[in-house]
PDB file of C-alpha atoms in Angstrom:
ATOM      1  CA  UNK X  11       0.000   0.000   0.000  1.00 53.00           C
ATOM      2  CA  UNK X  12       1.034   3.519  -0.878  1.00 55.00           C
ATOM      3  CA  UNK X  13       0.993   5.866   1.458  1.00 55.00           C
ATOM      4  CA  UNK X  14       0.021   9.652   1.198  1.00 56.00           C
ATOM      5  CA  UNK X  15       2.807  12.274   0.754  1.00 56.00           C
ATOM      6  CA  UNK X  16       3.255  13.908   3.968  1.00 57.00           C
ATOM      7  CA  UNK X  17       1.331  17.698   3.149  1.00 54.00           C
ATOM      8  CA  UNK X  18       3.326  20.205   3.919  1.00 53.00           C
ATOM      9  CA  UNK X  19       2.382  22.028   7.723  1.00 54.00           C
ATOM     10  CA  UNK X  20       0.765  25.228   7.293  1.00 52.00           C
ATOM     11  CA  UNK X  21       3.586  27.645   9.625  1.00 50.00           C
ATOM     12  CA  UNK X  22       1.602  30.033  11.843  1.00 50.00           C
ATOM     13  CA  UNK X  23       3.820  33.420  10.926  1.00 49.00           C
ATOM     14  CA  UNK X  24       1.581  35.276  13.623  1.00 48.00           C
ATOM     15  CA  UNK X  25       4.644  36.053  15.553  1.00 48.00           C
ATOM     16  CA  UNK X  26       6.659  37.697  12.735  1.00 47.00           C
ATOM     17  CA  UNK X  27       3.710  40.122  11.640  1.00 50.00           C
ATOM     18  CA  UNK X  28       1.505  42.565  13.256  1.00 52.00           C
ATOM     19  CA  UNK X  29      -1.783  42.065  13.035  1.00 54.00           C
ATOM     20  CA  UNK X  30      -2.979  45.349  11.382  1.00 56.00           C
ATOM     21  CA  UNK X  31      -6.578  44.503  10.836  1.00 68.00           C
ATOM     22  CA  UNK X  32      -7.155  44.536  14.865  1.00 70.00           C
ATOM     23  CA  UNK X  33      -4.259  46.586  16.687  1.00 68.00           C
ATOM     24  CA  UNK X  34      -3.890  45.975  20.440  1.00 80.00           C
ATOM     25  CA  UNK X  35      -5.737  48.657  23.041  1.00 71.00           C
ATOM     26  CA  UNK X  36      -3.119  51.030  23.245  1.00 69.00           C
ATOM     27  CA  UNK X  37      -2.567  51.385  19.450  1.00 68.00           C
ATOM     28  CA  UNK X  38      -5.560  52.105  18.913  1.00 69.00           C
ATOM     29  CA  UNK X  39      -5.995  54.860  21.923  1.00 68.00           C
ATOM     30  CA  UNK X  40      -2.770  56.668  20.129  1.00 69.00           C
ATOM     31  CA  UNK X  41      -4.148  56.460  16.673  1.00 70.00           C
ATOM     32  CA  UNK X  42      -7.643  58.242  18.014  1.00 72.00           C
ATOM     33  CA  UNK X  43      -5.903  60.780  19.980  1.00 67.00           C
ATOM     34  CA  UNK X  44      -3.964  61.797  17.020  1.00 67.00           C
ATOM     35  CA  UNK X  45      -7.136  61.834  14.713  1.00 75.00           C
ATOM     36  CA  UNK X  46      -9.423  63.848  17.492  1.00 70.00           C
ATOM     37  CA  UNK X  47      -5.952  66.150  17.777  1.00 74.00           C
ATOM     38  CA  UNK X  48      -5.648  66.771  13.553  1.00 72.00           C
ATOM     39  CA  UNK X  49      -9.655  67.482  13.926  1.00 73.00           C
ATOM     40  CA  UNK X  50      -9.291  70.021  16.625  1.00 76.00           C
ATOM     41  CA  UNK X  51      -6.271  71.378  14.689  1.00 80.00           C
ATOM     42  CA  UNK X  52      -8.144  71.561  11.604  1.00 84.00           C
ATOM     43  CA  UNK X  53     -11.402  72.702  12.983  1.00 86.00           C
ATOM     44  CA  UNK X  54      -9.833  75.373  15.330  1.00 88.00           C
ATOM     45  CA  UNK X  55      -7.453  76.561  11.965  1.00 90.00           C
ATOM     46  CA  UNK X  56     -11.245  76.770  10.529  1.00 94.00           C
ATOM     47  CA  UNK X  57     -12.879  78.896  12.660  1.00 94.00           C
ATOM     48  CA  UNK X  58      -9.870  81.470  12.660  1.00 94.00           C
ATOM     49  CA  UNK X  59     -10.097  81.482   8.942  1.00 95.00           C
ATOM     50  CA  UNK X  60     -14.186  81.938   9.370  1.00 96.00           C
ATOM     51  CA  UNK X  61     -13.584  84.847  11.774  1.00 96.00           C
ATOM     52  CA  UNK X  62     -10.815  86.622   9.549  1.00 97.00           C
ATOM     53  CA  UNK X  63     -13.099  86.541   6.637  1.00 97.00           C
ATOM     54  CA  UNK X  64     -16.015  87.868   8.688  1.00 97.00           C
ATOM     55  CA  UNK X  65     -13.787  90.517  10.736  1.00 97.00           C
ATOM     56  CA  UNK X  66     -11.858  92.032   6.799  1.00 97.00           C
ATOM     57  CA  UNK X  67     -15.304  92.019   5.724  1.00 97.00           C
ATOM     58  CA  UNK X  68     -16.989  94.262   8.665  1.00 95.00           C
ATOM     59  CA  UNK X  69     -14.254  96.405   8.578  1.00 95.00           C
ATOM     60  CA  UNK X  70     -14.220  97.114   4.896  1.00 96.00           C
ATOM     61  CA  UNK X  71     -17.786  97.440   5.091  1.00 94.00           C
ATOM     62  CA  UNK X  72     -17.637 100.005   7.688  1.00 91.00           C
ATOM     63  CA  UNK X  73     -14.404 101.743   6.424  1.00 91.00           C
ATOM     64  CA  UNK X  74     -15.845 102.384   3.000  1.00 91.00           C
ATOM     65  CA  UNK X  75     -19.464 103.810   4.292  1.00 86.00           C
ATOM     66  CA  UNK X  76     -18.969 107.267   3.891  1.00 81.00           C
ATOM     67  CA  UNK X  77     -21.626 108.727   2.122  1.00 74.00           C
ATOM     68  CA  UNK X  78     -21.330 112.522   3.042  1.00 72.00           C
ATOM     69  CA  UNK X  79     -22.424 114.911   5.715  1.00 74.00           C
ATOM     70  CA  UNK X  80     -24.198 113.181   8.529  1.00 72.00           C
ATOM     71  CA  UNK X  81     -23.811 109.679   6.493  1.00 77.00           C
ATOM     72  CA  UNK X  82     -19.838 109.378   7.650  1.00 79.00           C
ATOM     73  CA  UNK X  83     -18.715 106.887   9.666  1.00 80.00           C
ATOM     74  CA  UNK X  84     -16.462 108.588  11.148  1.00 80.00           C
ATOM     75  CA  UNK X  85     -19.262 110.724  12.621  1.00 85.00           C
ATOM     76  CA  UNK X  86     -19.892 108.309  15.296  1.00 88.00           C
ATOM     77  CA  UNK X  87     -18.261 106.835  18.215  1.00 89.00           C
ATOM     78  CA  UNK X  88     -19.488 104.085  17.965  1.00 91.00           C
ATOM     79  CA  UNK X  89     -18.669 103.239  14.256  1.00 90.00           C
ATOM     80  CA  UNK X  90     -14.764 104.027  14.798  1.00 92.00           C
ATOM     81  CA  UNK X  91     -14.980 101.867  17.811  1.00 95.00           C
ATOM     82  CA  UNK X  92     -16.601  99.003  15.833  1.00 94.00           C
ATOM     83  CA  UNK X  93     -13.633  99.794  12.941  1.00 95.00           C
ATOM     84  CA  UNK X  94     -11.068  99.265  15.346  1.00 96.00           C
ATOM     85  CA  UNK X  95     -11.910  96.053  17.010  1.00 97.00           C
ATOM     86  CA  UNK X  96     -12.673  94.617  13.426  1.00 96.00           C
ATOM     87  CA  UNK X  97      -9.331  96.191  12.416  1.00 97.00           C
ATOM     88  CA  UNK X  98      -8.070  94.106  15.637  1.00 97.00           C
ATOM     89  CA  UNK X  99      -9.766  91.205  14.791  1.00 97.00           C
ATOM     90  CA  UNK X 100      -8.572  91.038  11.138  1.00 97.00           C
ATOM     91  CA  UNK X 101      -5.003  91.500  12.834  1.00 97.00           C
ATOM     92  CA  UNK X 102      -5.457  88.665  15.812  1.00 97.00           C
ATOM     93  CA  UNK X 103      -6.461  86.309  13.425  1.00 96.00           C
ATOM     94  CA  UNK X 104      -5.009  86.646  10.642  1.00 96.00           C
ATOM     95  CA  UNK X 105      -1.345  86.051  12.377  1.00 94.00           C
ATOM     96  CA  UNK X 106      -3.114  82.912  14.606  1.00 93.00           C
ATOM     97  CA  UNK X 107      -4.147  81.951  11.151  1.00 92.00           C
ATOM     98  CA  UNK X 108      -0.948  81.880   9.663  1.00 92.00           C
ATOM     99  CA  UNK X 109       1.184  80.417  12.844  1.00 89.00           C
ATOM    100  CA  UNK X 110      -1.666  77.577  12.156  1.00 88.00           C
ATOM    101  CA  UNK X 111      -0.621  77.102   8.892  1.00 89.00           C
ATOM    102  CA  UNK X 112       2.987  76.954   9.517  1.00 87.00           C
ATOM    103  CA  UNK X 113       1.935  74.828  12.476  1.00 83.00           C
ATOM    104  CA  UNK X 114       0.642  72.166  10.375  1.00 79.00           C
ATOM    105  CA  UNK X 115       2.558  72.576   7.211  1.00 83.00           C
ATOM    106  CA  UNK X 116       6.314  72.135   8.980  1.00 80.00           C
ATOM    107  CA  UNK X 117       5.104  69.858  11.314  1.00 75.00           C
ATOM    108  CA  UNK X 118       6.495  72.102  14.425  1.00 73.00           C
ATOM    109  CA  UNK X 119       5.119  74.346  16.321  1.00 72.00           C
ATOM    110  CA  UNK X 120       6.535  77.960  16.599  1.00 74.00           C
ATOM    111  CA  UNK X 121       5.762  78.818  20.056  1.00 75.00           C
ATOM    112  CA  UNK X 122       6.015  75.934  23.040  1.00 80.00           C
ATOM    113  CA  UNK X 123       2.729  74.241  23.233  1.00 79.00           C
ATOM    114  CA  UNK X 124       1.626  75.408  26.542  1.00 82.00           C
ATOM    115  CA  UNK X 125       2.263  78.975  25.744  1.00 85.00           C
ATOM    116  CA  UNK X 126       0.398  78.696  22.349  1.00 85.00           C
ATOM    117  CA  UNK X 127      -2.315  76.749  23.970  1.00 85.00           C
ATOM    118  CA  UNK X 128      -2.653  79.473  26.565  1.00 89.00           C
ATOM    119  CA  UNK X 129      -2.067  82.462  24.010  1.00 90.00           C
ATOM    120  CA  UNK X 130      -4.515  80.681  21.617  1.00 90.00           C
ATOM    121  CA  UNK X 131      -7.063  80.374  24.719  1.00 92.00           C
ATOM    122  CA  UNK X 132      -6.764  83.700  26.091  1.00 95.00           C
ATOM    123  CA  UNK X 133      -6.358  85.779  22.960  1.00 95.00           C
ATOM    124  CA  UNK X 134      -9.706  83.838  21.327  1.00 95.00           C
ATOM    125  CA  UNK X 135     -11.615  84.894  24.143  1.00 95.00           C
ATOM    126  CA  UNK X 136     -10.342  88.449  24.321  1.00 97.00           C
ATOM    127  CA  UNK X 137     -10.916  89.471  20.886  1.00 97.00           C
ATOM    128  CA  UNK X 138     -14.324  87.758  20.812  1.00 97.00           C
ATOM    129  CA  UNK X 139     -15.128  89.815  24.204  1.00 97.00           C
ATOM    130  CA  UNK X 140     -13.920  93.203  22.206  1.00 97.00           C
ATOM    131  CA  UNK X 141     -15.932  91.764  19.348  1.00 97.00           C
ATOM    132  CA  UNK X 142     -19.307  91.382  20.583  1.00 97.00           C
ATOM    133  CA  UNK X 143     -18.710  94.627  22.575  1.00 97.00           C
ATOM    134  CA  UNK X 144     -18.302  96.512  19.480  1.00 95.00           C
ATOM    135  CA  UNK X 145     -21.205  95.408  18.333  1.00 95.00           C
ATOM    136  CA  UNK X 146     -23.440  96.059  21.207  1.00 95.00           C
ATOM    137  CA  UNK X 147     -22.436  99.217  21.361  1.00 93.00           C
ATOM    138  CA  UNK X 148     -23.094 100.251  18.054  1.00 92.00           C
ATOM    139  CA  UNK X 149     -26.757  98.250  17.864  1.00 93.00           C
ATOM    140  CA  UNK X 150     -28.797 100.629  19.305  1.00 92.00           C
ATOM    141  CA  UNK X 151     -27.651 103.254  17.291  1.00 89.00           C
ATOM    142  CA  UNK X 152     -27.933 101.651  13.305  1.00 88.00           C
ATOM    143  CA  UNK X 153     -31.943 100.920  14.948  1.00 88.00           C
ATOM    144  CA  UNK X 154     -32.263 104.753  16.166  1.00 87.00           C
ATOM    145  CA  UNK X 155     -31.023 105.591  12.608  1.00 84.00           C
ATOM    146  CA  UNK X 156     -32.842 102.826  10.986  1.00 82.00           C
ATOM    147  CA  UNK X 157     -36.643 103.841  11.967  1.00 84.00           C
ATOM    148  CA  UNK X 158     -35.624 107.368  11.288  1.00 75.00           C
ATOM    149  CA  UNK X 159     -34.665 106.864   7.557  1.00 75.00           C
ATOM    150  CA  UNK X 160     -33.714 103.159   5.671  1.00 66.00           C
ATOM    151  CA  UNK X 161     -30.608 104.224   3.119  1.00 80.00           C
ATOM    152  CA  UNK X 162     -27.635 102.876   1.913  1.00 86.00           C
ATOM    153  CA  UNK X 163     -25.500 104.216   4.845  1.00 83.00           C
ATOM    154  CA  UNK X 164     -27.567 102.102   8.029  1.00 85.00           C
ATOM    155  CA  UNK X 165     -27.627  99.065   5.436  1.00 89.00           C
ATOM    156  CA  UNK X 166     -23.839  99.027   5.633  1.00 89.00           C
ATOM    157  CA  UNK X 167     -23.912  99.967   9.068  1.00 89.00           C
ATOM    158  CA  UNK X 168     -26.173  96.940   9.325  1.00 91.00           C
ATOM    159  CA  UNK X 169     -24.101  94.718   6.930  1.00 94.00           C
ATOM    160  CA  UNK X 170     -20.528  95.971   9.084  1.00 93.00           C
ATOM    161  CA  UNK X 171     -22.920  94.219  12.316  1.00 94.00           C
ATOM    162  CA  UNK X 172     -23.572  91.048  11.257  1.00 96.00           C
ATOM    163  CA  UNK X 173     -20.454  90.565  10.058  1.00 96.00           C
ATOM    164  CA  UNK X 174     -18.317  91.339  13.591  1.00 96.00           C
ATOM    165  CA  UNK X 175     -21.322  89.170  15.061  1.00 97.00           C
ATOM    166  CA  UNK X 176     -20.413  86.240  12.774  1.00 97.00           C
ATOM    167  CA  UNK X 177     -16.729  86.912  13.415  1.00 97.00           C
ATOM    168  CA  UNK X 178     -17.505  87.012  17.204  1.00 97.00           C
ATOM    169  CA  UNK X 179     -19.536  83.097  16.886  1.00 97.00           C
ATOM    170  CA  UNK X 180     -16.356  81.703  14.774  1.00 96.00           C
ATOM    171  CA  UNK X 181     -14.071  83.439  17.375  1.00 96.00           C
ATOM    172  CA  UNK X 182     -16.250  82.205  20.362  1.00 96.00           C
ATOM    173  CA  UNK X 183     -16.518  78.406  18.983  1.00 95.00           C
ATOM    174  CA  UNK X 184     -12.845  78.958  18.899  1.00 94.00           C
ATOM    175  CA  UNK X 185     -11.749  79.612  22.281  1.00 94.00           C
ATOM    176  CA  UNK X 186     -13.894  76.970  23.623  1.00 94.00           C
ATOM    177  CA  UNK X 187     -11.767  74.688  21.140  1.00 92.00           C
ATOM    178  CA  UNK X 188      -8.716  76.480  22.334  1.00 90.00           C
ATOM    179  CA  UNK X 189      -9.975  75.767  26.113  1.00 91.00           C
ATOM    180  CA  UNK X 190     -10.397  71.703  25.578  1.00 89.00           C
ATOM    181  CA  UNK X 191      -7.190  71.636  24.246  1.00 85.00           C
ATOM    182  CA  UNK X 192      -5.758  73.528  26.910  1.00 86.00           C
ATOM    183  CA  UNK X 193      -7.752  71.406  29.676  1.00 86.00           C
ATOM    184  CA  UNK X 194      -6.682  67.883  27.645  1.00 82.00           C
ATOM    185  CA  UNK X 195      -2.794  68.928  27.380  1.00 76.00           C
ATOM    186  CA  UNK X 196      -0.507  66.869  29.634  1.00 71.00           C
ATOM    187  CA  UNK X 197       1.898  68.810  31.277  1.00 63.00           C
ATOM    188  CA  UNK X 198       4.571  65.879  31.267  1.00 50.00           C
TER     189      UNK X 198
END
């Protein structure tokens, strides 16, 4: 009787390979915490970018509404104070923009991470505080204008508002992005 070649044993390589498809505990911990920290990096470069748009565009609004005699700008307290802060604004985060950037694109950060976590904190908060105040303040004057006569100078007016409100949301949804990185970093 013949008897069956021997088969060849199947040799269990486990040992030599990682097993990608399901990565132990700890792997996987790292890999979200770098995902959730791109995402806040990403969303937090967003929202500067959102409030920089929002804070050129209320101050080129307001800058350019001069529309002669008592239809100037410049007229009111209130208006130069509101050009200012969006001048400020378009100052604050343009440069946080742009350390972002440089952040992410040579993979090192400018200033040490706790100071640019704490700067990133503090400064959001600040300029969204001088944003909405700005804007308060000059409320009740575009509606004492407004019921008095609609023209194209309280439109702007109106227009330079919204948009140092919307730069004051992006700015305000940043800090509190800046804060949970702040009160997630380890200080080891």
């Amino acid at each position: 009787m013949m008897s069956n070649p021997v088969e060849p044993t199947k040799i269990d390589d486990a040992g030599s390979n990682s097993n990608v498809e399901n990565p132990t505990p700890a792997v996987s911990a790292i890999n979200r915490r770098w995902k959730r920290e791109d995402l806040l990096n990403k969303g937090s470069l967003f929202l500067r970018g959102l409030a920089f748009f929002f804070s050129l565009l209320s101050f080129i609004i307001m800058a350019s509404n001069k529309h002669g005699g008592w239809k100037n700008f410049d007229r009111y307290s209130e208006y130069r104070y509101l050009l200012a802060i969006a001048a400020l604004s378009v100052l604050y985060t343009g440069g946080q923009a742009w350390r972002q950037v440089l952040s992410i694109w040579k993979n090192n950060n400018i200033l040490e991470q706790r100071i640019s976590a704490m700067l990133d904190f503090f400064g959001d908060q600040m300029v969204a505080y001088l944003l909405i105040s700005s804007t308060s303040a000059a409320i009740p004057l575009t509606n004492n204008m407004r019921e008095g006569q609609d023209n194209i100078f309280t439109d702007a007016s109106a227009s330079a508002l919204s948009m140092s409100f919307f730069a004051f949301l992006s700015l305000a949804l940043s800090a509190m992005v800046s804060g949970y990185k702040l009160s997630t970093q380890s200080y080891i």
